[in-house]
XYZ file of C-alpha atoms in Angstrom:
755
model
C 10.767 55.752 -136.977
C 12.045 59.220 -136.327
C 12.875 60.515 -132.828
C 12.724 64.054 -131.722
C 16.197 65.383 -131.074
C 17.163 66.227 -127.465
C 18.097 69.855 -127.082
C 19.972 71.545 -124.253
C 17.988 73.316 -121.644
C 17.619 77.020 -122.284
C 19.947 79.065 -120.205
C 17.281 81.383 -118.988
C 15.328 78.500 -117.428
C 18.157 77.455 -115.100
C 17.276 78.694 -111.616
C 19.366 78.802 -108.534
C 17.045 76.313 -106.834
C 17.895 73.610 -109.362
C 21.751 73.954 -109.309
C 23.427 70.702 -108.159
C 25.503 70.763 -104.881
C 29.153 70.078 -105.648
C 31.279 69.634 -102.453
C 34.638 71.384 -102.424
C 37.581 69.132 -103.258
C 39.167 67.407 -100.138
C 42.605 68.654 -99.314
C 44.963 65.694 -99.588
C 47.329 65.029 -96.679
C 50.711 64.345 -98.185
C 53.156 62.261 -96.211
C 51.476 61.103 -93.011
C 53.749 61.117 -89.968
C 55.569 57.978 -88.922
C 53.534 57.589 -85.702
C 50.178 57.596 -87.493
C 51.409 55.184 -90.135
C 52.645 52.830 -87.454
C 49.303 53.001 -85.555
C 47.333 52.876 -88.838
C 45.225 55.937 -88.040
C 44.286 58.930 -90.207
C 46.806 61.783 -90.087
C 45.915 65.383 -90.978
C 49.626 66.097 -91.668
C 49.626 69.310 -89.680
C 53.136 70.480 -89.025
C 55.132 70.457 -86.897
C 52.722 68.185 -84.914
C 49.612 66.520 -86.320
C 46.334 66.539 -84.360
C 46.446 62.824 -83.503
C 49.971 62.912 -82.090
C 49.206 66.133 -80.211
C 46.110 64.686 -78.541
C 47.890 61.429 -77.575
C 51.226 62.978 -76.660
C 53.204 61.013 -79.270
C 56.392 62.155 -80.974
C 55.516 63.388 -84.472
C 58.173 62.756 -87.105
C 57.833 63.188 -90.864
C 59.887 61.407 -93.460
C 58.785 63.603 -96.328
C 58.426 67.279 -97.107
C 55.204 69.328 -96.534
C 53.996 68.927 -100.130
C 55.697 65.592 -100.834
C 54.043 62.202 -101.036
C 55.613 59.013 -99.694
C 56.368 57.918 -103.235
C 58.109 61.201 -103.957
C 60.081 60.965 -100.705
C 61.109 57.394 -101.477
C 62.206 58.367 -104.987
C 64.184 61.305 -103.596
C 65.921 58.994 -101.105
C 66.783 56.521 -103.838
C 68.195 59.287 -106.024
C 70.330 60.508 -103.121
C 71.708 57.014 -102.420
C 72.479 56.442 -106.085
C 74.317 59.739 -106.212
C 76.342 58.764 -103.112
C 77.198 55.441 -104.722
C 78.475 57.137 -107.849
C 80.293 59.943 -106.073
C 81.299 59.191 -102.464
C 80.768 62.198 -100.273
C 83.591 64.206 -98.831
C 82.547 63.176 -95.309
C 82.764 59.516 -96.321
C 86.281 60.133 -97.635
C 87.245 61.914 -94.410
C 85.896 59.090 -92.253
C 87.755 56.560 -94.369
C 91.017 58.445 -93.955
C 90.526 58.593 -90.194
C 89.877 54.843 -89.945
C 92.964 54.118 -92.047
C 95.056 56.382 -89.817
C 93.987 54.493 -86.690
C 96.258 51.606 -87.717
C 99.314 53.784 -87.028
C 98.330 54.908 -83.512
C 99.616 53.413 -80.287
C 97.092 52.480 -77.604
C 97.495 55.693 -75.594
C 96.834 57.854 -78.673
C 93.850 55.680 -79.626
C 92.406 56.141 -76.130
C 92.898 59.922 -76.377
C 91.104 59.927 -79.735
C 88.236 57.940 -78.233
C 87.864 60.489 -75.428
C 87.843 63.406 -77.891
C 85.244 61.656 -80.034
C 82.985 61.267 -76.990
C 83.490 64.937 -76.141
C 81.904 65.874 -79.479
C 84.965 66.571 -81.631
C 84.357 66.633 -85.384
C 85.862 64.081 -87.752
C 87.901 66.791 -89.491
C 89.441 67.937 -86.198
C 90.291 64.350 -85.323
C 92.039 63.961 -88.677
C 94.160 67.018 -87.843
C 94.872 65.588 -84.396
C 95.917 62.190 -85.773
C 98.184 63.839 -88.339
C 100.370 65.167 -85.502
C 101.074 61.705 -84.059
C 100.717 59.343 -87.024
C 100.866 59.560 -90.805
C 97.479 60.108 -92.420
C 97.374 58.184 -95.718
C 95.634 59.707 -98.682
C 93.019 57.837 -100.674
C 95.587 56.202 -102.941
C 97.692 55.054 -99.982
C 95.134 52.973 -98.186
C 93.331 52.087 -101.435
C 96.033 49.671 -102.455
C 95.460 47.144 -105.196
C 94.300 44.515 -102.722
C 91.692 46.835 -101.231
C 90.100 48.502 -104.236
C 87.341 45.930 -104.525
C 86.556 46.295 -100.804
C 86.364 50.096 -101.263
C 83.601 49.724 -103.858
C 81.589 47.577 -101.438
C 82.004 50.116 -98.641
C 80.941 52.984 -100.896
C 77.499 51.432 -101.329
C 76.702 52.228 -97.712
C 78.647 55.489 -97.878
C 78.924 57.654 -94.825
C 76.222 55.635 -93.035
C 78.675 52.771 -92.417
C 81.222 55.036 -90.765
C 78.508 56.936 -88.935
C 77.409 53.646 -87.362
C 81.003 52.871 -86.391
C 81.560 56.212 -84.665
C 78.164 55.982 -82.929
C 79.170 52.587 -81.539
C 82.521 53.989 -80.351
C 80.732 56.857 -78.603
C 78.222 54.609 -76.797
C 80.562 51.709 -75.944
C 82.456 51.415 -72.680
C 86.110 52.396 -72.694
C 87.286 48.753 -72.753
C 84.884 47.866 -75.576
C 85.891 50.960 -77.542
C 89.587 50.114 -77.217
C 88.920 46.538 -78.310
C 87.161 47.818 -81.466
C 90.061 50.180 -82.188
C 92.488 47.262 -81.760
C 90.547 45.258 -84.313
C 90.691 48.143 -86.783
C 94.445 48.489 -86.155
C 94.907 44.793 -86.856
C 93.333 45.237 -90.306
C 89.700 44.212 -89.717
C 87.164 45.843 -92.047
C 84.609 48.364 -90.835
C 81.707 46.020 -91.592
C 83.333 43.119 -89.716
C 84.118 45.359 -86.750
C 80.513 46.565 -86.595
C 79.258 42.984 -86.756
C 81.452 42.037 -83.830
C 80.213 45.005 -81.799
C 76.588 44.102 -82.454
C 77.135 40.394 -81.823
C 78.758 41.191 -78.488
C 75.410 42.227 -76.980
C 75.344 39.889 -73.996
C 71.583 40.061 -73.419
C 70.929 39.144 -77.027
C 73.317 36.194 -76.756
C 71.636 34.917 -73.604
C 68.317 34.901 -75.424
C 69.718 32.928 -78.364
C 72.465 30.670 -76.970
C 71.651 27.587 -74.883
C 73.380 26.879 -71.575
C 76.987 25.779 -71.987
C 77.666 24.180 -68.591
C 80.055 21.271 -68.659
C 81.158 19.113 -65.744
C 83.465 16.080 -65.673
C 82.421 12.965 -63.790
C 84.666 11.380 -61.173
C 85.774 7.783 -61.821
C 84.176 4.895 -59.928
C 81.949 7.075 -57.673
C 80.549 10.198 -59.371
C 79.508 12.092 -56.228
C 81.590 14.258 -53.931
C 82.623 12.213 -50.853
C 80.616 13.131 -47.779
C 83.815 13.159 -45.740
C 84.838 16.303 -47.634
C 81.525 18.177 -47.374
C 81.910 19.177 -43.740
C 81.388 22.610 -42.219
C 85.077 23.023 -41.415
C 86.030 22.716 -45.110
C 86.168 26.286 -46.503
C 86.094 25.083 -50.116
C 82.585 23.673 -49.756
C 81.424 27.284 -49.474
C 83.229 28.275 -52.690
C 81.439 29.454 -55.809
C 83.108 26.755 -57.863
C 81.581 24.106 -55.591
C 78.162 25.772 -55.856
C 78.348 25.204 -59.601
C 78.317 21.461 -58.992
C 75.017 21.695 -57.110
C 71.535 21.734 -58.720
C 70.670 25.256 -59.914
C 68.021 26.818 -57.667
C 68.125 30.327 -59.102
C 70.490 32.984 -60.419
C 73.596 33.239 -58.255
C 77.055 34.710 -58.550
C 78.302 31.264 -59.504
C 76.121 31.180 -62.614
C 78.721 33.079 -64.656
C 80.743 31.868 -67.613
C 84.156 31.514 -65.837
C 82.523 29.319 -63.180
C 80.585 27.227 -65.683
C 82.973 26.723 -68.606
C 86.254 24.734 -68.638
C 89.254 27.007 -68.826
C 90.824 25.091 -71.705
C 87.863 26.177 -73.895
C 88.898 29.840 -73.575
C 91.065 31.871 -75.929
C 93.566 34.636 -75.180
C 92.308 38.120 -76.075
C 95.297 40.081 -77.320
C 95.513 41.968 -80.647
C 99.223 41.228 -81.013
C 98.807 37.469 -80.593
C 96.684 37.063 -83.714
C 98.733 39.414 -85.897
C 102.015 37.491 -86.195
C 104.326 36.893 -89.147
C 105.645 33.385 -88.436
C 108.307 33.441 -91.176
C 110.003 36.403 -89.479
C 110.840 34.301 -86.412
C 111.044 30.598 -87.298
C 112.111 28.481 -90.239
C 110.048 25.483 -89.088
C 106.694 26.782 -90.345
C 105.226 29.718 -92.233
C 101.691 29.108 -90.983
C 100.802 32.281 -89.046
C 97.569 30.824 -87.693
C 99.303 27.689 -86.416
C 101.939 29.744 -84.599
C 99.258 31.963 -83.038
C 97.335 28.888 -81.879
C 100.456 27.397 -80.310
C 101.268 30.616 -78.475
C 97.641 30.928 -77.374
C 97.885 27.461 -75.824
C 101.211 28.314 -74.193
C 99.971 31.508 -72.560
C 96.798 29.788 -71.371
C 98.465 26.817 -69.697
C 102.248 27.132 -69.262
C 102.942 30.819 -68.822
C 101.022 31.242 -65.506
C 103.144 28.399 -64.065
C 106.630 29.180 -65.374
C 106.440 32.924 -66.201
C 110.008 33.802 -67.261
C 109.346 36.984 -69.245
C 106.808 39.798 -69.659
C 104.045 38.588 -71.973
C 102.901 42.015 -73.191
C 106.383 43.219 -74.136
C 107.151 39.974 -75.942
C 103.935 39.839 -78.007
C 104.119 43.483 -79.039
C 107.693 43.153 -80.292
C 106.913 39.860 -82.020
C 103.960 41.367 -83.895
C 105.960 44.474 -84.831
C 109.057 42.530 -85.878
C 111.289 44.077 -83.212
C 113.994 42.166 -81.334
C 114.263 44.096 -78.076
C 112.051 41.724 -76.066
C 111.677 39.033 -78.702
C 114.107 36.848 -80.631
C 114.051 33.845 -82.929
C 115.652 31.797 -80.167
C 112.896 32.670 -77.702
C 110.097 32.160 -80.243
C 111.286 28.681 -81.277
C 111.781 27.741 -77.630
C 108.241 28.837 -76.769
C 106.780 27.011 -79.770
C 108.555 23.834 -78.641
C 107.048 24.176 -75.158
C 103.662 25.065 -76.635
C 103.679 21.881 -78.729
C 103.326 19.935 -75.470
C 100.164 21.889 -74.596
C 98.308 21.702 -77.927
C 95.913 18.751 -77.703
C 95.565 18.609 -81.475
C 99.168 17.337 -81.822
C 99.403 13.528 -81.575
C 102.273 11.934 -79.630
C 103.208 15.345 -78.265
C 104.791 13.768 -75.168
C 107.201 11.694 -77.272
C 109.815 14.359 -77.682
C 112.218 12.029 -79.502
C 109.962 11.587 -82.552
C 111.288 13.613 -85.534
C 107.768 14.264 -86.860
C 106.787 15.879 -83.557
C 106.625 19.708 -83.858
C 108.258 19.927 -80.410
C 111.262 18.020 -81.786
C 111.541 20.350 -84.797
C 111.180 23.594 -82.844
C 113.641 22.372 -80.198
C 116.217 21.477 -82.861
C 115.936 24.999 -84.286
C 116.138 26.533 -80.796
C 119.285 24.546 -79.956
C 120.902 25.637 -83.217
C 120.163 29.277 -82.400
C 121.334 28.797 -78.814
C 124.729 27.615 -80.029
C 125.119 30.648 -82.304
C 124.693 33.088 -79.396
C 126.898 31.375 -76.800
C 128.851 34.043 -74.935
C 126.264 36.756 -75.652
C 124.138 37.790 -72.666
C 120.714 39.278 -73.279
C 117.265 39.323 -71.720
C 115.782 37.118 -74.425
C 118.584 34.570 -73.970
C 117.772 34.387 -70.249
C 114.080 34.000 -71.097
C 114.892 31.191 -73.538
C 117.117 29.443 -70.977
C 114.291 29.423 -68.402
C 111.881 27.904 -70.931
C 114.490 25.372 -72.110
C 114.899 24.354 -68.487
C 111.156 23.717 -68.130
C 111.107 21.745 -71.401
C 113.978 19.537 -70.230
C 112.254 18.879 -66.909
C 109.053 17.889 -68.734
C 111.020 15.549 -71.002
C 112.608 13.890 -67.921
C 115.969 15.409 -68.912
C 116.322 17.693 -65.894
C 120.093 17.188 -65.849
C 120.188 18.947 -69.232
C 117.747 21.532 -67.909
C 120.078 22.252 -65.019
C 122.743 23.302 -67.506
C 120.397 25.881 -69.037
C 119.528 27.190 -65.581
C 123.192 27.613 -64.677
C 123.777 29.635 -67.844
C 120.701 31.779 -67.220
C 121.928 32.667 -63.731
C 125.428 33.410 -65.065
C 124.026 35.756 -67.713
C 121.813 37.471 -65.117
C 124.825 38.177 -62.890
C 126.847 39.406 -65.865
C 124.046 41.846 -66.761
C 123.662 42.792 -63.043
C 119.996 41.942 -63.299
C 119.507 41.712 -59.527
C 121.161 45.081 -58.863
C 118.722 48.023 -58.830
C 121.530 50.620 -58.790
C 122.200 50.137 -62.502
C 121.010 53.220 -64.408
C 118.552 52.350 -67.170
C 116.937 55.310 -68.948
C 114.059 53.374 -70.507
C 111.239 52.732 -68.039
C 110.095 49.790 -70.120
C 113.546 48.221 -70.004
C 113.721 48.804 -66.239
C 110.447 46.916 -65.795
C 111.511 44.126 -68.138
C 114.783 43.637 -66.240
C 113.075 43.632 -62.834
C 110.338 41.255 -63.989
C 112.903 38.888 -65.510
C 115.014 38.961 -62.328
C 112.023 37.988 -60.193
C 110.921 35.269 -62.628
C 114.394 33.723 -62.650
C 114.716 33.952 -58.872
C 111.355 32.362 -57.987
C 111.750 29.600 -60.576
C 115.131 28.734 -59.072
C 113.527 28.728 -55.599
C 110.703 26.431 -56.634
C 112.934 24.008 -58.520
C 115.388 23.818 -55.614
C 112.555 23.079 -53.158
C 111.050 20.198 -55.122
C 114.418 18.738 -56.154
C 115.794 18.909 -52.593
C 118.830 21.077 -53.345
C 120.295 24.474 -52.556
C 119.099 27.385 -54.761
C 121.577 28.904 -57.175
C 120.490 32.472 -56.335
C 121.050 33.453 -52.713
C 118.480 36.213 -52.359
C 115.650 38.113 -54.093
C 116.272 41.023 -56.485
C 116.802 44.482 -55.030
C 113.623 45.771 -56.695
C 110.632 44.880 -54.486
C 107.431 43.463 -55.932
C 105.024 46.370 -56.576
C 101.454 46.457 -55.287
C 99.086 45.167 -57.980
C 96.517 47.844 -57.162
C 99.092 50.637 -57.549
C 101.029 49.336 -60.570
C 99.027 46.622 -62.391
C 100.932 47.045 -65.672
C 104.128 45.753 -64.004
C 102.496 42.316 -64.033
C 100.092 42.728 -66.955
C 96.653 41.166 -67.262
C 95.522 38.035 -69.047
C 92.159 38.484 -70.787
C 90.346 35.433 -72.135
C 87.195 34.900 -74.180
C 84.957 31.873 -73.695
C 82.912 30.234 -76.475
C 79.573 31.933 -77.231
C 80.620 34.902 -75.100
C 82.401 37.776 -76.829
C 82.949 39.735 -73.621
C 86.625 39.439 -72.540
C 87.093 38.097 -68.999
C 90.064 39.013 -66.748
C 91.918 36.233 -64.931
C 93.293 38.307 -62.006
C 96.701 37.624 -63.507
C 98.539 40.318 -61.538
C 97.301 38.941 -58.220
C 98.208 35.398 -59.324
C 101.765 36.380 -60.299
C 102.461 38.319 -57.105
C 101.030 35.582 -54.853
C 103.001 32.909 -56.729
C 106.255 34.861 -56.477
C 105.770 35.465 -52.747
C 105.052 31.778 -52.068
C 108.058 30.575 -54.062
C 110.238 33.119 -52.312
C 109.260 31.380 -49.048
C 110.071 27.949 -50.490
C 113.490 29.326 -51.451
C 114.107 30.363 -47.840
C 113.132 26.860 -46.687
C 115.489 25.299 -49.251
C 118.411 27.437 -48.112
C 117.750 26.412 -44.508
C 117.686 22.663 -45.234
C 120.026 22.244 -48.210
C 122.655 24.957 -47.784
C 126.180 23.639 -48.174
C 127.414 26.297 -45.762
C 125.519 24.807 -42.833
C 126.058 21.287 -41.546
C 123.206 21.484 -39.044
C 119.569 20.767 -39.752
C 116.995 23.501 -39.459
C 115.865 23.987 -35.863
C 112.276 23.660 -34.638
C 112.255 27.421 -34.253
C 113.132 27.878 -37.910
C 110.445 25.388 -38.960
C 107.820 27.171 -36.864
C 108.983 30.480 -38.301
C 108.545 29.224 -41.864
C 105.125 27.811 -40.982
C 104.096 31.157 -39.496
C 105.220 33.004 -42.633
C 103.288 30.562 -44.839
C 100.095 31.021 -42.849
C 100.493 34.812 -42.859
C 100.934 34.761 -46.632
C 97.888 32.531 -47.062
C 95.647 34.725 -44.905
C 96.726 37.794 -46.891
C 95.680 36.504 -50.328
C 93.630 39.058 -52.311
C 89.891 38.535 -52.723
C 89.991 36.857 -56.180
C 92.295 34.198 -54.678
C 90.328 33.480 -51.508
C 88.676 30.112 -50.952
C 85.301 31.627 -51.828
C 86.297 33.109 -55.204
C 88.899 30.792 -56.750
C 87.812 29.032 -59.935
C 90.551 29.074 -62.587
C 93.375 26.495 -62.677
C 95.905 29.205 -61.774
C 93.811 30.113 -58.702
C 93.382 26.517 -57.542
C 97.065 25.852 -58.182
C 98.127 28.486 -55.641
C 96.112 26.824 -52.876
C 97.302 23.347 -53.833
C 100.925 24.498 -53.900
C 100.488 26.034 -50.447
C 99.130 22.845 -48.842
C 101.786 20.699 -50.550
C 104.518 22.994 -49.196
C 102.945 22.880 -45.741
C 102.908 19.067 -45.711
C 106.562 18.819 -46.786
C 107.563 21.253 -44.042
C 105.450 19.745 -41.249
C 106.776 16.222 -41.832
C 109.965 17.289 -40.078
C 108.293 19.266 -37.290
C 108.535 17.544 -33.933
C 106.422 18.039 -30.844
C 106.447 21.678 -29.751
C 105.265 23.283 -26.546
C 102.349 25.680 -26.420
C 104.726 28.437 -25.343
C 107.034 27.945 -28.332
C 104.107 27.764 -30.770
C 102.567 30.929 -29.304
C 105.876 32.736 -29.829
C 105.327 32.377 -33.588
C 101.587 33.064 -33.458
C 100.652 29.408 -33.972
C 98.363 27.018 -32.154
C 99.746 23.976 -30.374
C 97.775 21.628 -32.641
C 99.838 18.515 -33.422
C 101.570 18.539 -36.786
C 99.875 15.234 -37.702
C 96.431 16.848 -37.402
C 97.477 19.801 -39.568
C 98.860 17.402 -42.194
C 95.648 15.329 -42.163
C 93.576 18.455 -42.734
C 95.923 19.579 -45.529
C 95.409 16.255 -47.329
C 91.648 16.736 -47.009
C 91.876 20.189 -48.588
C 94.170 18.907 -51.353
C 91.634 16.235 -52.255
C 88.796 18.789 -52.218
C 90.704 21.217 -54.441
C 91.854 18.516 -56.835
C 88.320 17.176 -57.198
C 87.041 20.696 -57.887
C 89.839 21.148 -60.433
C 88.943 17.906 -62.215
C 85.192 18.423 -61.960
C 85.341 21.855 -63.601
C 88.379 21.720 -65.899
C 89.382 18.059 -66.335
C 93.051 16.976 -66.279
C 93.763 16.653 -69.998
C 94.906 20.257 -70.506
C 98.574 20.877 -69.692
C 99.423 21.524 -66.043
C 102.892 20.553 -64.843
C 101.834 20.642 -61.179
C 99.176 17.939 -61.510
C 101.828 15.233 -61.164
C 102.833 16.675 -57.792
C 99.295 16.633 -56.385
C 98.433 13.250 -57.889
C 101.513 11.471 -56.587
C 101.224 13.181 -53.167
C 97.522 12.413 -52.722
C 97.714 9.034 -54.489
C 100.542 7.731 -52.320
C 98.731 8.951 -49.180
C 95.544 7.180 -50.313
C 97.369 3.893 -50.960
C 98.722 4.061 -47.417
C 95.204 4.540 -46.042
C 93.852 1.640 -48.112
C 96.239 -0.685 -46.285
C 94.286 -0.078 -43.066
C 91.041 -1.780 -41.978
C 87.871 0.224 -42.711
C 84.219 -0.043 -43.659
C 83.477 -1.154 -47.276
C 81.875 2.217 -48.110
C 84.939 4.144 -46.934
C 87.180 1.814 -48.919
C 85.214 2.481 -52.121
C 85.520 6.232 -51.572
C 89.307 5.906 -51.198
C 89.477 3.761 -54.328
C 87.669 6.532 -56.199
C 90.269 9.031 -54.989
C 93.151 6.758 -56.004
C 91.669 6.126 -59.454
C 91.227 9.877 -59.903
C 94.913 10.473 -59.096
C 96.112 7.759 -61.472
C 93.795 8.995 -64.221
C 95.089 12.547 -63.741
C 98.657 11.308 -64.249
C 97.618 9.247 -67.265
C 95.918 12.247 -68.898
C 98.927 14.474 -68.224
C 101.182 11.751 -69.614
C 99.829 12.596 -73.045
C 101.421 16.049 -72.707
C 104.691 15.314 -70.903
C 106.810 12.212 -70.688
C 107.796 12.662 -67.044
C 104.097 12.524 -66.105
C 103.791 9.241 -68.003
C 106.675 7.791 -65.988
C 105.075 9.025 -62.767
C 101.796 7.415 -63.831
C 103.537 4.054 -64.247
C 105.254 4.403 -60.873
C 101.979 5.054 -59.018
C 99.998 2.506 -61.022
C 102.465 -0.269 -60.251
C 102.051 0.297 -56.537
C 98.279 -0.360 -56.741
C 97.029 -3.786 -55.684
C 95.852 -6.094 -58.525
C 92.148 -5.504 -57.822
C 92.470 -1.714 -58.037
C 94.684 -1.995 -61.109
C 92.091 -4.165 -62.887
C 89.442 -1.569 -62.076
C 91.672 1.138 -63.515
C 92.339 -0.804 -66.712
C 88.602 -0.921 -67.495
C 88.862 2.797 -68.346
C 92.504 3.218 -69.385
C 94.462 1.191 -71.949
C 97.562 -0.655 -70.807
C 100.446 0.950 -72.674
C 103.297 -0.479 -70.606
C 104.504 -2.996 -73.178
C 104.794 -0.528 -76.029
C 106.453 2.221 -73.931
C 108.722 0.202 -71.634
C 111.759 0.345 -73.934
C 111.299 4.094 -74.418
C 111.196 4.569 -70.659
C 114.501 2.779 -70.183
C 116.135 4.705 -73.010
C 114.946 8.257 -72.384
C 114.180 8.527 -68.680
C 116.853 10.503 -66.857
C 114.636 12.323 -64.351
C 116.264 13.152 -61.016
C 112.953 14.415 -59.604
C 112.439 12.800 -56.178
C 108.936 11.470 -55.587
C 107.624 13.467 -52.563
C 107.292 10.461 -50.266
C 110.236 11.168 -47.986
C 111.011 13.864 -45.480
C 112.757 17.017 -46.595
C 115.806 16.123 -44.465
C 116.275 12.641 -45.983
C 118.423 11.532 -48.916
C 116.285 11.838 -52.086
C 118.549 9.708 -54.282
C 116.682 6.440 -53.760
C 113.274 7.824 -54.741
C 114.172 9.676 -57.933
C 112.295 8.576 -61.044
C 115.504 7.515 -62.767
C 115.999 4.906 -60.051
C 112.370 3.939 -59.466
C 111.747 2.762 -63.025
C 114.828 0.494 -63.020
C 113.251 -2.151 -60.832
C 110.417 -4.507 -61.559
C 108.941 -4.008 -58.095
C 108.213 -0.344 -57.461
C 107.470 0.431 -53.811
C 106.704 3.970 -52.717
C 106.287 3.237 -49.047
C 106.998 6.179 -46.764
C 107.823 3.948 -43.837
C 110.985 2.554 -45.336
C 113.203 3.379 -48.238
C 115.573 0.456 -47.838
C 113.839 -1.486 -50.613
C 114.640 1.387 -52.946
C 118.345 1.566 -52.191
C 120.197 1.294 -55.516
C 122.185 -1.814 -56.183
C 125.934 -1.383 -56.451
C 126.720 0.515 -59.611
C 123.101 1.477 -60.254
C 122.955 4.784 -58.437
C 122.968 8.226 -60.012
C 125.306 8.299 -62.924
């Protein structure tokens, strides 16, 4: 079957009324703006502002060109990044050179650079500026063999990595910016430094990190005694006490230093963690171990003993200089630090050859012998620390020898004389600081050992005001776990207050123990000393007031004050109102003042234990524990209600436990623990032994062999003979009695006195 073919329509029959309507092609909108893409609305791509953004008042930003699609823009971006990867830009090279040059700047120059960067200076101008104060390494210099692989990784991000770094430096606070520059100087990579800066966002941490409160429970009775929580006790209104209460809302006390034990913190100092151990000691080459030991020392021992300027020492140690650092001083400090590091077993047993303290002390003694007859600042520093080590090892007779040599060297160098011309300001400060450290340590040791001080007066250079010259004292910055923000410890205020208090104890010692005077101190002198103590206490700066104290160094100042007051008031007789008013004092009986001081000591010690525990090194804990423990034993001998007796037993157990915990760090604390424990009645001792192991049998022979401590237990008056109550005599007898009413039972047998 054939079909008729279909032919096209004749042209002349096509009329205008039959023409199909073809709409004009729609103009495509290339590259919608970022705001419309984010809101998922149609964008007409009008430039510079599209209709939608204009009508809604939004910021209109385009990521592509006017005639460029998103795909084209993405491809262009990828091509640009690949080109940067293959050929690092000149700006990237310039930024890299600047970062490498930062390692050669001192802190003042780094701070000046930071200020110029914030003022808008270009990278190139900063390079020129740095070149005038520090060498600017070329690409081959800082791209050493060990860093070439890291350079390839940095080139992937190109200039963006350094741009982020400089943006962070511009926006950070001055302290944060300096901390980042210190990290770069210490060798940290740019990526690692940026990570630290971003991780240090406190608000972000609070949203991610759970609460880190930690409190230690009192033995026997976990609650604070009601007898201490009275309105007349200023420490019940302290922030540190508020932390022990149930949280009712955000308060000033809900801050990391008030909530976290101090021993969990770490020293923030760029020099401390950039040490070459082999340069200073032959005992170990482990840089990290040495840094950890020094970190522990500066946390726990340095605020007590001082002896030298921390900042000068650490800077010279990190830089390998021997002006304020020496191998003798480093090994001495590492020996002392070995007593503070809780990761070292048997650290109190100084006679064990495997003990790091034994090894560092052997090296220090060898170095000490090689420099006999040579006077220097670092030798004086080492002698002070060797004295503290000997005291802690119950070898205070040996420690006395080091103290005598330190004082002799100080006089030879005219350390106490301010008329000596010293051109270097830094050396002037180091000499003055050392003179004060030596003087106040001699004062404190003389006071607690009942003897005349070796140094007869303070240095000529007065103590500067912390607010006017804070660098004279330095600051101690610490960082707590899960909190990258460094926290100050009010170190300058602590040092000045400590030096002023120990200066007063030196004056008391000279009045009572001076060989030039055969008469006892008069009541007028005693009232004068008491007036000076109270004036000093009322003048403490705000961080050290009863409301604000929270760190062990803060609490220690208050505890040392009340202990000094008790020792002084034990020899104060009855005084008239007229005589007391002459010295600005009330006529309150001395017994009432002493009773209140014991109450405050117990409050402070409980706060100390509750917040920080007693396991971390603190050489003063033995003083408070034996003072409060002996007082509590005396009170337990009286008749009282059963509830009150249980509260006193809790206090006694806390004191004995504090000594036991400290006995793991120092041997003299272990001896003191045994002395106080053996005075407890059998019932209290059995209660104690449920929590603490009985180590008497295994340590008794060591006590007899190594104990030579002449430290007098503070149970007698300051004007009495301390010989009978020294530890070296107390541990010789099977029956140890620390009664304050009579010392006849402690009189040494013929031939068994001090040898």
